[in-house]
Amino acid sequence: MHSDPVYSFAVTLIRLDSGLSGTGLVLTMGRGNDMVCRAIELLGQQLVGRDIEELMADFGSTFRKLADDVQLRWLGPHKGVVHLALASITNACFDLWAKSRDVPLWKLLLTLSPTEVVQLLDLSYLEDVLDRAEALRVLEAELPARSDRESILTTGYPGYDTSVGWYQYDATQLEQNIKRSLDNGFGAFKLKVGGPLKYDLSRAHSLRRAAGENATIMFDANQQWNLPQALTACEELRAFRPLWIEEPTHPDDIFAHQTLAKAIAPLAIALGEHVPNRVISKNYLQADCVRFLQPDCTRLGGISEFITVSLLAKKFGVPVIPHVGDMGQIHQHLVLFNRIAIGHPEEFLECIPHLSSHFVHPANLRDGRYQTPQEPGSSADLL
């Protein structure tokens, strides 16, 4: 979809009087990054002079105030440049909060009571399915079994390699990449599709042959098909036994996804990379057309809205496998919270390693699993 990307981050830095700083990220593809940065400056003025603990004790209220800025809301609402700016600000607040307590973000989140977690969230427009009382009930119901799931902190969270199958890779490159990834302990791989169907089928065959019959494979169309094309392509790709078909058509067309999901069942649809807020996430879940939800804290309004969407997904019984616009740096913390505190199944976390050299504490993968980060913060600091 983005054939000439210049991977860029719109970065928020928030500093305390002590000099301690928090870093927030959202991903852009290059041009327009400066627009997000300008929106960060406009929204961020509302935080000047706040105490970090006082701010985070009721962050849900602050989030709603920022999202519903009386002038900037017109530019969304809750999507586009202003919502990306809000995500960057939100992510910086959480990073700073964890650093101020000298703990990794996952550990901070797991120390919070269900009431404290809910105070972080803006649940407006969700009251028909997830109000404050229901969010508390979901979190409290998982408390007794949390200790049974904490082994994930030792074993590490499983990853899948999305970098083996970029669309421009030919069959030889694809097979070389898969061999390297297998040697690194991965057992799940994603392939970009969405071009001429004959070419997609040829690449899918190369992926399955190289990965082996027991490997988990997924296909990502990056919104390239209209509904008739998606119906045809999904039926043809079914033969390769993918776990899911990702973003088969336009992300705003919920009815098209609903039609497609019924037609290709039990083949699964995954989406979330371009779902910008909790309300549209709710609608997809209500439409019963998504089997794997892929929220991204650099597309939604940041970490707090990610948690909100994870609670929604739990309510609807849909696994959460995030898209990683942060290259997995922040999400490696969030999947641990999802698993232990919300009780989501242990699935995968997308791995995109090619920007790891730009981070102070790059995600550490061993034998295909994300190792639990130990440094304070959300692992978002850039070199």
XYZ file of C-alpha atoms in Angstrom:
383
model
C 0.000 0.000 0.000
C 2.818 2.382 0.919
C 5.284 1.615 -1.863
C 7.792 4.371 -1.082
C 7.794 4.779 2.719
C 10.190 6.891 4.719
C 9.685 5.374 8.159
C 9.231 8.280 10.553
C 8.112 8.850 14.128
C 6.288 11.884 15.446
C 7.897 11.993 18.880
C 6.623 13.615 22.068
C 9.093 14.373 24.844
C 7.617 15.268 28.235
C 9.983 16.400 30.985
C 9.581 16.751 34.724
C 11.253 19.564 36.657
C 13.738 16.917 37.803
C 14.880 16.434 34.200
C 13.376 12.959 33.816
C 11.739 12.645 30.403
C 9.131 10.422 28.777
C 9.081 9.481 25.110
C 5.965 8.904 23.024
C 5.891 7.574 19.463
C 3.518 7.361 16.528
C 4.493 6.042 13.120
C 4.137 7.957 9.871
C 5.347 7.206 6.350
C 7.341 10.433 5.945
C 5.493 13.405 4.451
C 2.999 14.689 6.995
C 5.146 13.844 10.003
C 5.597 17.575 10.628
C 1.808 18.009 10.718
C 1.517 15.462 13.524
C 4.339 17.189 15.405
C 2.548 20.526 15.151
C -0.635 18.962 16.491
C 1.378 17.497 19.391
C 2.550 21.005 20.258
C -1.014 22.347 20.194
C -2.533 19.553 22.298
C 0.400 19.203 24.645
C 0.094 22.690 26.061
C -2.747 21.449 28.251
C -0.280 19.263 30.200
C 2.220 21.958 31.119
C 2.559 22.303 34.883
C 0.786 19.024 35.746
C 2.120 16.567 38.327
C 2.695 13.141 36.783
C 1.030 11.149 39.556
C -1.948 13.502 39.711
C -2.229 13.351 35.911
C -2.184 9.551 35.700
C -4.528 9.020 38.670
C -7.402 10.100 36.406
C -5.864 9.959 32.956
C -9.142 8.908 31.367
C -10.576 12.372 32.042
C -7.506 14.076 30.598
C -7.607 11.822 27.540
C -11.224 12.756 26.861
C -10.509 16.443 27.318
C -7.626 16.290 24.843
C -9.570 14.152 22.350
C -12.524 16.538 22.536
C -10.542 19.771 22.245
C -13.203 22.345 21.378
C -11.457 23.378 18.139
C -9.179 20.507 17.099
C -11.932 17.874 17.468
C -13.394 19.226 14.226
C -10.371 17.850 12.390
C -11.208 14.276 13.450
C -13.082 13.455 15.456
C -10.867 10.837 17.065
C -8.948 9.980 13.912
C -6.282 11.352 11.599
C -3.518 13.788 12.451
C -4.972 15.024 15.749
C -5.596 11.511 17.061
C -2.077 10.437 16.103
C -0.811 13.446 18.048
C -2.905 12.387 21.034
C -1.420 8.893 20.787
C 2.112 10.257 20.878
C 1.299 12.423 23.907
C -0.466 9.575 25.710
C 2.406 7.186 25.086
C 4.877 9.752 26.441
C 2.798 10.140 29.614
C 2.834 6.398 30.259
C 6.562 6.144 29.554
C 7.290 9.006 31.953
C 5.009 7.525 34.603
C 6.810 4.176 34.500
C 10.212 5.870 34.589
C 9.170 8.045 37.526
C 8.379 4.834 39.414
C 11.589 3.214 38.136
C 9.843 0.179 36.639
C 9.135 -1.194 33.159
C 5.724 -0.269 31.820
C 4.402 -3.846 31.999
C 5.266 -4.035 35.700
C 3.644 -0.682 36.439
C 0.428 -1.708 34.710
C 0.320 -5.026 36.559
C 0.637 -3.285 39.946
C -2.532 -1.278 39.332
C -5.836 -2.339 40.824
C -8.801 -2.813 38.455
C -10.179 0.532 39.658
C -6.867 2.273 38.897
C -6.767 0.714 35.438
C -10.288 1.894 34.655
C -9.359 5.420 35.781
C -6.879 5.475 32.881
C -9.600 4.901 30.295
C -12.092 6.947 28.330
C -15.098 4.639 27.947
C -17.389 7.217 26.342
C -19.517 5.933 23.440
C -18.974 2.361 24.653
C -21.591 2.363 27.382
C -23.881 0.017 25.453
C -21.310 -2.786 25.784
C -18.508 -1.653 28.126
C -19.265 0.885 30.820
C -17.161 1.447 33.928
C -18.891 -1.291 35.920
C -18.428 -3.857 33.154
C -14.756 -2.952 32.667
C -14.210 -3.446 36.399
C -16.044 -6.773 36.279
C -13.847 -8.048 33.431
C -10.631 -7.093 35.234
C -11.763 -8.338 38.645
C -12.856 -11.677 37.186
C -9.278 -12.297 36.017
C -7.599 -11.540 39.348
C -7.718 -15.097 40.791
C -5.941 -16.655 37.793
C -3.335 -13.961 37.200
C -0.566 -15.884 38.959
C -1.166 -18.868 36.670
C -0.312 -16.709 33.666
C 2.772 -14.970 35.036
C 5.076 -17.671 33.643
C 4.981 -15.676 30.396
C 7.346 -13.212 32.089
C 9.980 -15.960 32.190
C 9.317 -17.785 28.940
C 8.906 -14.652 26.830
C 6.062 -13.760 24.492
C 5.997 -15.547 21.103
C 6.632 -13.465 18.004
C 5.815 -13.887 14.348
C 8.085 -12.621 11.585
C 6.383 -10.121 9.311
C 9.625 -8.980 7.662
C 10.189 -12.122 5.573
C 7.433 -11.371 3.094
C 7.486 -7.725 1.995
C 5.818 -7.403 -1.378
C 8.953 -6.513 -3.334
C 10.755 -9.733 -2.328
C 10.960 -12.326 -5.091
C 10.699 -16.078 -4.468
C 14.445 -16.485 -3.884
C 14.597 -13.665 -1.328
C 11.449 -14.954 0.315
C 12.854 -18.452 0.776
C 16.184 -17.107 2.058
C 14.377 -14.899 4.569
C 12.250 -17.766 5.817
C 15.261 -20.027 6.268
C 16.993 -17.333 8.312
C 13.861 -16.780 10.363
C 13.413 -20.504 11.016
C 17.021 -20.645 12.192
C 16.181 -17.803 14.614
C 13.395 -19.837 16.182
C 10.305 -18.417 14.480
C 7.451 -20.687 13.516
C 4.964 -18.125 12.160
C 5.308 -15.854 9.124
C 3.310 -13.209 7.264
C 3.252 -12.536 3.522
C 2.123 -9.393 1.740
C -0.443 -9.989 -0.997
C -2.805 -7.721 -2.919
C -1.295 -7.624 -6.413
C -2.119 -9.746 -9.447
C -3.743 -12.896 -8.086
C -1.513 -15.258 -10.047
C 1.558 -13.581 -8.545
C 0.085 -13.706 -5.030
C -0.627 -17.425 -5.384
C 2.890 -18.084 -6.600
C 4.401 -16.258 -3.619
C 2.020 -18.008 -1.234
C 3.180 -21.344 -2.630
C 6.827 -20.307 -2.082
C 6.044 -19.313 1.505
C 4.286 -22.560 2.363
C 6.975 -24.676 0.709
C 9.815 -22.877 2.474
C 8.130 -22.628 5.873
C 6.871 -26.194 5.917
C 3.457 -27.700 6.448
C 3.531 -27.222 10.221
C 4.350 -23.508 10.159
C 1.704 -20.860 10.824
C 1.312 -18.459 7.914
C -0.796 -15.331 7.432
C -1.573 -13.147 4.418
C -1.808 -9.342 4.538
C -3.566 -7.535 1.673
C -3.076 -4.028 3.086
C -6.545 -2.933 1.865
C -5.725 -3.561 -1.799
C -8.903 -5.426 -2.812
C -12.445 -4.265 -3.329
C -15.089 -6.687 -2.068
C -15.492 -8.739 -5.283
C -11.705 -9.076 -5.579
C -11.428 -10.043 -1.920
C -14.054 -12.763 -2.296
C -12.121 -14.317 -5.176
C -8.636 -13.908 -3.678
C -9.572 -15.300 -0.260
C -11.113 -18.398 -1.805
C -7.941 -19.018 -3.820
C -5.601 -18.373 -0.879
C -7.610 -20.694 1.363
C -5.666 -23.660 -0.062
C -2.525 -22.567 1.789
C -4.258 -22.825 5.200
C -3.532 -19.320 6.495
C -4.367 -18.417 10.062
C -5.899 -15.210 8.739
C -6.335 -12.820 5.834
C -5.420 -9.340 7.053
C -6.954 -6.037 5.932
C -8.704 -7.527 2.885
C -10.468 -4.288 1.898
C -11.022 -0.672 2.954
C -10.816 -0.358 6.763
C -13.901 1.884 6.993
C -16.130 -0.616 5.161
C -17.471 -2.697 8.027
C -20.334 -4.121 5.960
C -17.912 -5.382 3.298
C -15.909 -7.156 5.994
C -19.104 -8.645 7.402
C -20.128 -9.932 3.970
C -16.668 -11.331 3.323
C -16.404 -12.995 6.725
C -19.651 -14.885 6.179
C -18.638 -15.932 2.665
C -15.179 -17.285 3.519
C -15.846 -18.794 6.964
C -14.148 -20.521 8.698
C -11.208 -18.656 7.112
C -10.514 -15.754 9.478
C -10.226 -12.010 8.928
C -7.741 -9.952 10.960
C -7.701 -6.142 11.113
C -6.907 -3.171 13.299
C -3.832 -1.518 11.808
C -5.995 1.278 10.382
C -8.858 1.239 12.872
C -8.338 4.612 14.558
C -10.455 4.480 17.703
C -12.397 2.416 20.204
C -15.801 3.182 18.636
C -14.990 1.682 15.234
C -13.318 -1.215 17.044
C -16.601 -1.755 18.904
C -18.534 -1.711 15.635
C -16.273 -4.339 14.054
C -16.711 -6.573 17.084
C -20.479 -6.063 17.059
C -20.556 -6.967 13.361
C -18.970 -10.330 14.223
C -16.586 -10.185 11.274
C -13.149 -10.038 12.884
C -11.538 -13.143 14.389
C -8.209 -11.534 15.320
C -8.096 -7.885 16.408
C -4.870 -5.958 15.766
C -5.037 -2.671 17.701
C -1.974 -0.454 17.617
C -1.146 2.107 20.312
C 0.426 4.271 17.601
C -2.820 4.311 15.574
C -5.389 4.412 18.365
C -5.121 7.241 20.878
C -2.184 5.588 22.607
C -1.727 3.063 25.406
C -4.928 3.899 27.280
C -7.164 3.434 24.233
C -5.257 0.235 23.407
C -6.211 -1.120 26.848
C -9.812 -0.042 26.254
C -9.931 -1.920 22.947
C -8.309 -4.962 24.554
C -11.095 -4.993 27.155
C -13.683 -4.712 24.373
C -12.095 -7.642 22.558
C -12.121 -9.690 25.757
C -15.823 -8.953 26.180
C -16.471 -10.267 22.645
C -14.106 -13.241 22.961
C -11.721 -12.067 20.213
C -7.931 -12.508 20.616
C -5.698 -9.418 20.434
C -2.557 -9.646 18.279
C -1.284 -6.064 17.944
C -0.007 -4.379 14.844
C 3.341 -2.819 15.774
C 3.728 0.683 14.392
C 6.259 1.111 17.214
C 8.270 -1.868 15.884
C 7.114 -3.840 18.933
C 8.898 -1.676 21.494
C 5.819 -0.576 23.456
C 3.579 -3.482 22.514
C 5.956 -6.001 24.067
C 4.832 -4.494 27.391
C 1.149 -4.332 26.483
C 0.791 -7.975 25.442
C 2.097 -9.005 28.864
C -0.609 -6.894 30.504
C -3.206 -8.311 28.122
C -2.180 -11.866 28.910
C -1.817 -11.594 32.689
C -4.376 -8.951 33.690
C -7.074 -9.312 31.018
C -6.674 -13.029 30.352
C -6.216 -12.848 26.597
C -4.785 -16.037 25.090
C -1.057 -16.259 24.441
C -0.940 -15.754 20.685
C 1.764 -13.803 18.816
C 3.321 -10.366 18.643
C 4.409 -9.053 15.280
C 8.172 -8.675 14.835
C 9.635 -5.949 12.574
C 13.350 -5.818 13.440
C 14.776 -3.506 10.786
C 14.590 -0.315 12.905
C 15.899 -1.876 16.125
C 19.259 -0.095 15.861
C 17.518 3.252 16.443
C 16.286 2.403 19.954
C 18.194 2.774 23.218
C 16.749 -0.546 24.420
C 15.722 -2.511 21.327
C 13.329 -5.397 21.759
C 15.241 -8.571 22.544
C 14.051 -11.717 20.792
C 15.463 -15.142 21.571
C 14.322 -18.312 19.823
C 11.456 -16.371 18.282
C 10.164 -14.991 21.601
C 10.181 -11.464 22.987
C 12.203 -11.442 26.188
C 10.595 -9.466 29.007
C 12.098 -5.951 29.138
C 13.585 -4.894 32.481
C 14.512 -1.242 31.933
C 12.210 1.476 33.347
C 9.698 2.905 30.914
C 8.048 1.690 27.710
C 11.233 0.966 25.687
C 10.439 3.905 23.381
C 13.608 6.015 23.804
C 15.444 6.698 20.549
C 19.166 7.081 20.077
